[in-house]
PDB file of C-alpha atoms in Angstrom:
ATOM      1  CA  MET A   1      14.877 -12.795 -42.042  1.00 89.00           C
ATOM      2  CA  LEU A   2      18.039 -10.842 -41.400  1.00 91.00           C
ATOM      3  CA  ALA A   3      17.442  -8.678 -38.429  1.00 92.00           C
ATOM      4  CA  ARG A   4      19.783  -5.765 -37.366  1.00 93.00           C
ATOM      5  CA  THR A   5      19.970  -5.682 -33.487  1.00 92.00           C
ATOM      6  CA  LYS A   6      21.331  -3.114 -30.880  1.00 92.00           C
ATOM      7  CA  HIS A   7      23.282  -5.619 -28.802  1.00 90.00           C
ATOM      8  CA  PHE A   8      23.620  -8.333 -31.288  1.00 89.00           C
ATOM      9  CA  GLY A   9      24.510  -7.104 -34.549  1.00 90.00           C
ATOM     10  CA  GLU A  10      23.097  -8.686 -37.570  1.00 93.00           C
ATOM     11  CA  ILE A  11      21.004 -11.454 -36.629  1.00 92.00           C
ATOM     12  CA  ASN A  12      19.553 -14.265 -38.920  1.00 92.00           C
ATOM     13  CA  LEU A  13      15.545 -14.255 -37.098  1.00 92.00           C
ATOM     14  CA  ASP A  14      12.944 -16.851 -37.747  1.00 93.00           C
ATOM     15  CA  GLU A  15       9.631 -15.312 -38.591  1.00 92.00           C
ATOM     16  CA  SER A  16       7.984 -17.199 -36.173  1.00 93.00           C
ATOM     17  CA  LYS A  17       9.808 -14.822 -33.488  1.00 95.00           C
ATOM     18  CA  ILE A  18       8.233 -11.824 -34.415  1.00 97.00           C
ATOM     19  CA  ILE A  19       6.148 -10.214 -31.937  1.00 97.00           C
ATOM     20  CA  THR A  20       3.425  -7.609 -33.235  1.00 97.00           C
ATOM     21  CA  PHE A  21       2.609  -4.877 -30.963  1.00 96.00           C
ATOM     22  CA  ASP A  22      -0.231  -3.394 -32.609  1.00 93.00           C
ATOM     23  CA  ASN A  23      -0.547  -0.272 -30.689  1.00 90.00           C
ATOM     24  CA  GLY A  24       3.169   0.007 -30.530  1.00 93.00           C
ATOM     25  CA  ILE A  25       4.550   0.841 -26.969  1.00 94.00           C
ATOM     26  CA  LEU A  26       4.299   4.064 -25.280  1.00 94.00           C
ATOM     27  CA  GLY A  27       6.397   6.547 -26.571  1.00 93.00           C
ATOM     28  CA  PHE A  28       7.558   4.311 -29.782  1.00 95.00           C
ATOM     29  CA  GLU A  29       3.983   4.198 -31.295  1.00 93.00           C
ATOM     30  CA  GLU A  30       5.262   4.136 -34.995  1.00 95.00           C
ATOM     31  CA  TYR A  31       7.205   0.521 -34.467  1.00 97.00           C
ATOM     32  CA  LYS A  32       4.793  -2.352 -34.268  1.00 97.00           C
ATOM     33  CA  LYS A  33       7.406  -5.246 -34.622  1.00 97.00           C
ATOM     34  CA  TYR A  34       9.723  -6.580 -31.988  1.00 97.00           C
ATOM     35  CA  THR A  35      11.401  -9.984 -30.842  1.00 97.00           C
ATOM     36  CA  ILE A  36      12.805 -10.807 -27.622  1.00 95.00           C
ATOM     37  CA  LEU A  37      16.235 -11.652 -27.263  1.00 94.00           C
ATOM     38  CA  TYR A  38      18.684 -12.914 -24.997  1.00 91.00           C
ATOM     39  CA  ASP A  39      22.422 -14.279 -25.014  1.00 86.00           C
ATOM     40  CA  ASN A  40      21.952 -17.948 -24.570  1.00 81.00           C
ATOM     41  CA  GLU A  41      25.922 -18.876 -25.406  1.00 78.00           C
ATOM     42  CA  ASP A  42      26.336 -20.464 -22.010  1.00 75.00           C
ATOM     43  CA  GLY A  43      23.291 -23.034 -22.824  1.00 77.00           C
ATOM     44  CA  SER A  44      21.242 -21.150 -19.831  1.00 81.00           C
ATOM     45  CA  ARG A  45      18.180 -18.486 -20.388  1.00 84.00           C
ATOM     46  CA  PRO A  46      19.697 -15.421 -18.452  1.00 87.00           C
ATOM     47  CA  ASP A  47      17.523 -13.224 -16.235  1.00 90.00           C
ATOM     48  CA  ILE A  48      17.787 -10.373 -18.651  1.00 91.00           C
ATOM     49  CA  SER A  49      16.397 -10.081 -22.110  1.00 94.00           C
ATOM     50  CA  TRP A  50      16.100  -7.597 -24.360  1.00 95.00           C
ATOM     51  CA  LEU A  51      12.698  -6.179 -26.466  1.00 97.00           C
ATOM     52  CA  GLN A  52      14.318  -5.118 -29.670  1.00 96.00           C
ATOM     53  CA  SER A  53      12.141  -3.296 -32.469  1.00 97.00           C
ATOM     54  CA  LEU A  54      12.682  -5.106 -35.856  1.00 96.00           C
ATOM     55  CA  ASP A  55      11.836  -1.551 -37.321  1.00 96.00           C
ATOM     56  CA  GLU A  56      14.302   0.455 -35.586  1.00 96.00           C
ATOM     57  CA  PRO A  57      17.681  -1.352 -34.837  1.00 95.00           C
ATOM     58  CA  ALA A  58      18.782   0.969 -32.001  1.00 94.00           C
ATOM     59  CA  LEU A  59      15.281   0.663 -30.182  1.00 96.00           C
ATOM     60  CA  ALA A  60      16.083  -2.037 -27.440  1.00 95.00           C
ATOM     61  CA  ILE A  61      14.371  -2.470 -24.380  1.00 96.00           C
ATOM     62  CA  PRO A  62      16.109  -4.397 -21.376  1.00 95.00           C
ATOM     63  CA  VAL A  63      13.211  -6.443 -19.775  1.00 96.00           C
ATOM     64  CA  ILE A  64      12.858  -9.225 -17.255  1.00 96.00           C
ATOM     65  CA  SER A  65      10.525 -11.143 -15.368  1.00 96.00           C
ATOM     66  CA  PRO A  66       8.713  -9.006 -12.802  1.00 96.00           C
ATOM     67  CA  LEU A  67       8.265 -12.135 -10.975  1.00 95.00           C
ATOM     68  CA  LEU A  68      12.507 -11.898 -10.138  1.00 93.00           C
ATOM     69  CA  VAL A  69      11.656  -8.516  -8.335  1.00 92.00           C
ATOM     70  CA  LYS A  70       8.429  -9.102  -6.812  1.00 93.00           C
ATOM     71  CA  GLU A  71       7.374 -12.717  -6.447  1.00 92.00           C
ATOM     72  CA  ASP A  72       3.783 -12.050  -5.455  1.00 94.00           C
ATOM     73  CA  TYR A  73       3.452  -9.839  -8.740  1.00 96.00           C
ATOM     74  CA  ASN A  74      -0.093 -10.179  -9.534  1.00 94.00           C
ATOM     75  CA  PRO A  75      -1.713  -7.243 -10.913  1.00 94.00           C
ATOM     76  CA  ALA A  76      -5.718  -7.316 -11.930  1.00 92.00           C
ATOM     77  CA  ILE A  77      -5.551  -6.726 -15.714  1.00 91.00           C
ATOM     78  CA  GLU A  78      -8.727  -5.852 -17.551  1.00 85.00           C
ATOM     79  CA  ASP A  79      -9.814  -8.355 -19.975  1.00 86.00           C
ATOM     80  CA  GLU A  80     -10.902  -6.362 -22.583  1.00 83.00           C
ATOM     81  CA  LEU A  81      -6.840  -4.687 -22.830  1.00 87.00           C
ATOM     82  CA  LEU A  82      -5.925  -8.388 -23.635  1.00 91.00           C
ATOM     83  CA  LYS A  83      -8.596  -9.408 -25.933  1.00 90.00           C
ATOM     84  CA  PRO A  84      -6.321  -8.355 -29.014  1.00 90.00           C
ATOM     85  CA  LEU A  85      -3.680 -11.105 -28.023  1.00 94.00           C
ATOM     86  CA  GLY A  86      -6.042 -13.898 -28.520  1.00 95.00           C
ATOM     87  CA  ILE A  87      -6.923 -16.641 -25.996  1.00 95.00           C
ATOM     88  CA  LEU A  88      -4.054 -16.641 -23.251  1.00 94.00           C
ATOM     89  CA  ASN A  89      -3.556 -19.291 -20.764  1.00 94.00           C
ATOM     90  CA  GLU A  90      -0.681 -20.246 -18.434  1.00 93.00           C
ATOM     91  CA  ASP A  91       1.409 -21.819 -20.965  1.00 95.00           C
ATOM     92  CA  ASN A  92       1.573 -19.053 -23.724  1.00 96.00           C
ATOM     93  CA  ILE A  93       1.236 -15.744 -21.241  1.00 96.00           C
ATOM     94  CA  VAL A  94       4.440 -14.132 -21.090  1.00 96.00           C
ATOM     95  CA  VAL A  95       5.063 -11.034 -19.135  1.00 97.00           C
ATOM     96  CA  MET A  96       7.850  -8.728 -18.929  1.00 97.00           C
ATOM     97  CA  VAL A  97       8.902  -5.321 -17.091  1.00 97.00           C
ATOM     98  CA  SER A  98      11.362  -2.919 -18.423  1.00 97.00           C
ATOM     99  CA  ILE A  99      14.224  -2.130 -16.577  1.00 96.00           C
ATOM    100  CA  THR A 100      16.191   1.294 -16.417  1.00 95.00           C
ATOM    101  CA  VAL A 101      19.797   0.951 -15.441  1.00 93.00           C
ATOM    102  CA  PRO A 102      21.849   4.383 -15.104  1.00 91.00           C
ATOM    103  CA  PRO A 103      25.399   4.249 -14.485  1.00 89.00           C
ATOM    104  CA  MET A 104      24.814   4.237 -10.980  1.00 90.00           C
ATOM    105  CA  PHE A 105      23.574   0.712 -10.983  1.00 91.00           C
ATOM    106  CA  GLU A 106      21.932   1.161  -7.226  1.00 92.00           C
ATOM    107  CA  ASN A 107      19.361   3.583  -8.897  1.00 94.00           C
ATOM    108  CA  MET A 108      18.390   0.792 -11.394  1.00 94.00           C
ATOM    109  CA  THR A 109      14.428   0.793 -11.173  1.00 96.00           C
ATOM    110  CA  ALA A 110      11.893  -1.910 -12.732  1.00 97.00           C
ATOM    111  CA  ASN A 111       8.437  -0.575 -14.231  1.00 97.00           C
ATOM    112  CA  LEU A 112       5.893  -2.823 -12.330  1.00 97.00           C
ATOM    113  CA  ARG A 113       3.105  -0.428 -13.482  1.00 96.00           C
ATOM    114  CA  ALA A 114       3.300  -0.701 -17.415  1.00 97.00           C
ATOM    115  CA  PRO A 115       3.880  -4.752 -17.646  1.00 97.00           C
ATOM    116  CA  PHE A 116       4.599  -5.970 -21.504  1.00 98.00           C
ATOM    117  CA  ILE A 117       2.025  -8.784 -21.948  1.00 97.00           C
ATOM    118  CA  ILE A 118       2.730 -11.071 -25.096  1.00 97.00           C
ATOM    119  CA  ASN A 119       0.965 -14.181 -26.167  1.00 97.00           C
ATOM    120  CA  SER A 120       3.404 -16.793 -27.665  1.00 96.00           C
ATOM    121  CA  ASP A 121       1.188 -18.762 -29.723  1.00 96.00           C
ATOM    122  CA  SER A 122      -0.697 -15.551 -31.537  1.00 97.00           C
ATOM    123  CA  ARG A 123       2.685 -13.859 -31.280  1.00 97.00           C
ATOM    124  CA  LYS A 124       1.193 -10.551 -30.287  1.00 97.00           C
ATOM    125  CA  GLY A 125       1.699  -8.083 -27.669  1.00 97.00           C
ATOM    126  CA  VAL A 126       0.525  -4.830 -25.314  1.00 96.00           C
ATOM    127  CA  GLN A 127       1.949  -2.811 -23.047  1.00 96.00           C
ATOM    128  CA  VAL A 128      -0.878  -2.179 -20.546  1.00 94.00           C
ATOM    129  CA  ILE A 129      -0.768   0.395 -17.639  1.00 93.00           C
ATOM    130  CA  ILE A 130      -2.222  -1.097 -14.465  1.00 92.00           C
ATOM    131  CA  GLU A 131      -5.007   0.676 -12.514  1.00 86.00           C
ATOM    132  CA  ASN A 132      -3.515  -0.367  -8.968  1.00 87.00           C
ATOM    133  CA  SER A 133      -1.143   2.328  -8.247  1.00 86.00           C
ATOM    134  CA  GLU A 134       0.913   0.235  -5.608  1.00 92.00           C
ATOM    135  CA  TYR A 135       3.049  -0.983  -8.670  1.00 95.00           C
ATOM    136  CA  GLU A 136       5.489   1.575  -9.149  1.00 96.00           C
ATOM    137  CA  ILE A 137       6.700   3.162 -12.226  1.00 96.00           C
ATOM    138  CA  LYS A 138      10.136   3.474 -10.868  1.00 96.00           C
ATOM    139  CA  TYR A 139      10.362   0.458  -8.969  1.00 97.00           C
ATOM    140  CA  ARG A 140      13.641   0.130  -7.173  1.00 96.00           C
ATOM    141  CA  PHE A 141      14.945  -3.219  -6.569  1.00 94.00           C
ATOM    142  CA  TYR A 142      18.671  -3.079  -6.484  1.00 93.00           C
ATOM    143  CA  GLU A 143      18.799  -4.195  -2.864  1.00 92.00           C
ATOM    144  CA  LYS A 144      16.295  -7.621  -3.979  1.00 90.00           C
ATOM    145  CA  LEU A 145      18.891  -8.188  -6.701  1.00 90.00           C
ATOM    146  CA  LYS A 146      21.735  -8.328  -4.571  1.00 89.00           C
ATOM    147  CA  ALA A 147      20.206 -10.774  -2.404  1.00 89.00           C
ATOM    148  CA  LEU A 148      18.778 -12.887  -5.104  1.00 85.00           C
ATOM    149  CA  LYS A 149      22.470 -13.165  -5.825  1.00 82.00           C
ATOM    150  CA  ALA A 150      23.735 -13.766  -2.880  1.00 85.00           C
ATOM    151  CA  ALA A 151      21.235 -16.286  -2.479  1.00 83.00           C
ATOM    152  CA  LYS A 152      22.054 -17.896  -5.976  1.00 78.00           C
ATOM    153  CA  GLY A 153      25.803 -17.878  -4.709  1.00 72.00           C
ATOM    154  CA  ASP A 154      24.649 -20.169  -1.633  1.00 63.00           C
ATOM    155  CA  LYS A 155      23.722 -23.189  -3.509  1.00 56.00           C
TER     156      LYS A 155
ATOM    157  CA  MET B   1      -9.153  24.167 -27.021  1.00 94.00           C
ATOM    158  CA  LEU B   2     -12.318  24.006 -27.626  1.00 94.00           C
ATOM    159  CA  ALA B   3     -14.217  24.349 -23.795  1.00 96.00           C
ATOM    160  CA  LEU B   4     -18.092  23.292 -23.231  1.00 96.00           C
ATOM    161  CA  SER B   5     -19.689  23.972 -20.046  1.00 96.00           C
ATOM    162  CA  ARG B   6     -21.448  20.574 -18.530  1.00 96.00           C
ATOM    163  CA  LYS B   7     -23.527  19.713 -15.767  1.00 96.00           C
ATOM    164  CA  GLN B   8     -23.645  16.548 -13.637  1.00 96.00           C
ATOM    165  CA  ASN B   9     -25.012  13.729 -15.852  1.00 97.00           C
ATOM    166  CA  GLU B  10     -24.408  15.664 -19.036  1.00 97.00           C
ATOM    167  CA  SER B  11     -22.374  14.328 -21.820  1.00 98.00           C
ATOM    168  CA  ILE B  12     -20.378  15.176 -24.904  1.00 97.00           C
ATOM    169  CA  MET B  13     -19.791  13.068 -27.895  1.00 97.00           C
ATOM    170  CA  ILE B  14     -16.449  12.858 -29.647  1.00 96.00           C
ATOM    171  CA  GLY B  15     -17.310  11.399 -33.208  1.00 96.00           C
ATOM    172  CA  ASN B  16     -19.671   8.858 -33.428  1.00 96.00           C
ATOM    173  CA  ASP B  17     -18.675   6.359 -30.491  1.00 95.00           C
ATOM    174  CA  ILE B  18     -16.913   8.284 -27.974  1.00 97.00           C
ATOM    175  CA  GLU B  19     -19.157   9.441 -25.052  1.00 97.00           C
ATOM    176  CA  ILE B  20     -18.079  11.459 -21.958  1.00 97.00           C
ATOM    177  CA  THR B  21     -20.495  11.901 -19.149  1.00 98.00           C
ATOM    178  CA  ILE B  22     -19.611  13.980 -15.898  1.00 97.00           C
ATOM    179  CA  LEU B  23     -20.783  11.451 -13.589  1.00 97.00           C
ATOM    180  CA  GLU B  24     -19.941  13.398 -10.429  1.00 97.00           C
ATOM    181  CA  ILE B  25     -18.895  16.813  -9.209  1.00 96.00           C
ATOM    182  CA  LYS B  26     -17.308  17.098  -5.827  1.00 96.00           C
ATOM    183  CA  GLY B  27     -15.145  19.721  -4.412  1.00 95.00           C
ATOM    184  CA  ASP B  28     -12.104  20.283  -6.858  1.00 95.00           C
ATOM    185  CA  GLN B  29     -12.754  16.417  -8.096  1.00 96.00           C
ATOM    186  CA  VAL B  30     -14.892  15.367 -10.931  1.00 96.00           C
ATOM    187  CA  LYS B  31     -15.876  11.986 -11.718  1.00 97.00           C
ATOM    188  CA  ILE B  32     -15.807  11.597 -15.405  1.00 97.00           C
ATOM    189  CA  GLY B  33     -17.469   8.416 -17.345  1.00 97.00           C
ATOM    190  CA  ILE B  34     -15.972   7.048 -20.558  1.00 96.00           C
ATOM    191  CA  ASN B  35     -17.708   4.920 -23.465  1.00 96.00           C
ATOM    192  CA  ALA B  36     -15.474   4.164 -26.282  1.00 92.00           C
ATOM    193  CA  PRO B  37     -14.281   1.429 -28.501  1.00 87.00           C
ATOM    194  CA  LYS B  38     -11.884  -1.023 -27.089  1.00 75.00           C
ATOM    195  CA  SER B  39      -9.070   0.048 -29.443  1.00 72.00           C
ATOM    196  CA  VAL B  40      -9.287   3.491 -28.241  1.00 82.00           C
ATOM    197  CA  SER B  41      -6.613   3.731 -25.095  1.00 81.00           C
ATOM    198  CA  ILE B  42      -7.501   5.714 -22.220  1.00 87.00           C
ATOM    199  CA  TYR B  43      -5.039   7.043 -19.561  1.00 88.00           C
ATOM    200  CA  ARG B  44      -4.741   9.536 -17.180  1.00 90.00           C
ATOM    201  CA  LYS B  45      -2.227  11.844 -18.871  1.00 93.00           C
ATOM    202  CA  GLU B  46       0.422  12.007 -16.051  1.00 94.00           C
ATOM    203  CA  ILE B  47       0.549   8.633 -15.893  1.00 93.00           C
ATOM    204  CA  TYR B  48       0.601   8.062 -19.510  1.00 94.00           C
ATOM    205  CA  LEU B  49       3.134  10.648 -19.498  1.00 96.00           C
ATOM    206  CA  GLN B  50       5.429   8.841 -16.906  1.00 96.00           C
ATOM    207  CA  ILE B  51       5.130   5.807 -18.777  1.00 96.00           C
ATOM    208  CA  LYS B  52       6.605   7.297 -21.721  1.00 96.00           C
ATOM    209  CA  GLU B  53       9.299   8.920 -20.223  1.00 96.00           C
ATOM    210  CA  SER B  54      10.134   5.371 -18.574  1.00 96.00           C
ATOM    211  CA  ASN B  55      10.065   3.547 -21.842  1.00 96.00           C
ATOM    212  CA  LYS B  56      12.405   5.706 -23.032  1.00 96.00           C
ATOM    213  CA  GLU B  57      14.481   6.016 -20.216  1.00 95.00           C
ATOM    214  CA  ALA B  58      14.869   2.564 -20.512  1.00 95.00           C
ATOM    215  CA  ALA B  59      15.696   2.036 -24.194  1.00 94.00           C
ATOM    216  CA  GLU B  60      18.330   5.096 -23.766  1.00 91.00           C
ATOM    217  CA  ALA B  61      20.580   3.613 -20.920  1.00 85.00           C
ATOM    218  CA  SER B  62      23.460   2.878 -22.803  1.00 78.00           C
ATOM    219  CA  VAL B  63      24.479  -0.441 -20.819  1.00 83.00           C
ATOM    220  CA  SER B  64      25.464  -3.480 -22.724  1.00 86.00           C
ATOM    221  CA  ASP B  65      24.273  -6.790 -22.661  1.00 86.00           C
ATOM    222  CA  GLU B  66      27.578  -8.225 -21.475  1.00 87.00           C
ATOM    223  CA  VAL B  67      27.356  -5.803 -18.351  1.00 87.00           C
ATOM    224  CA  LEU B  68      23.534  -6.424 -17.764  1.00 87.00           C
ATOM    225  CA  LYS B  69      24.004 -10.050 -17.841  1.00 85.00           C
ATOM    226  CA  LYS B  70      26.975  -9.997 -15.090  1.00 85.00           C
ATOM    227  CA  LEU B  71      24.805  -7.797 -12.684  1.00 85.00           C
ATOM    228  CA  PHE B  72      21.852 -10.254 -12.768  1.00 83.00           C
ATOM    229  CA  LYS B  73      24.169 -13.398 -12.847  1.00 79.00           C
TER     230      LYS B  73
END
């Protein structure tokens, strides 16, 4: 199918890449169909992807793996909340968190409190809210990112 | 808004399948038990609003893919 996107113009999207969020995501409950997009022109998958709405081209949320900014990220999530996704295992579970990037990059934050959980087999997703308030909604990670980049540079 | 007075261990039904019970009253805090179908999402309101806001902020930031990629490279 042809899909209009916020950052990559019109693209040809394989139907198998469509992810359904039956409950939508908070604030955008009316949009249910999404896909994960990233630019892999240079052959490798970048750390940054976009959760792109297929119902509203202007809606795209930048997402990253939470492990990138918090290595021990392992929140407890009620099984009931994940039931709609079907059977999850190590191979099909995809966990992403949104990031907010203001003009002052050092103020960027990741929302560790409300991850997107996707089953890549059933291609269903949910955004869950974690009970544990130690996981911040506005987790600042610029310093962490700088350290990561420095480490990459050393290799 | 409908306001109902309830004592500890008393409940309220919303429709046929949502039951809200006052479990405990202690000082200025009330512990509430909720029985609802799994399809009903239940959130603390202030958290719910913050997450909504966070999703909107993340979506509205006008940063481009190119800039972000560079930032994370």
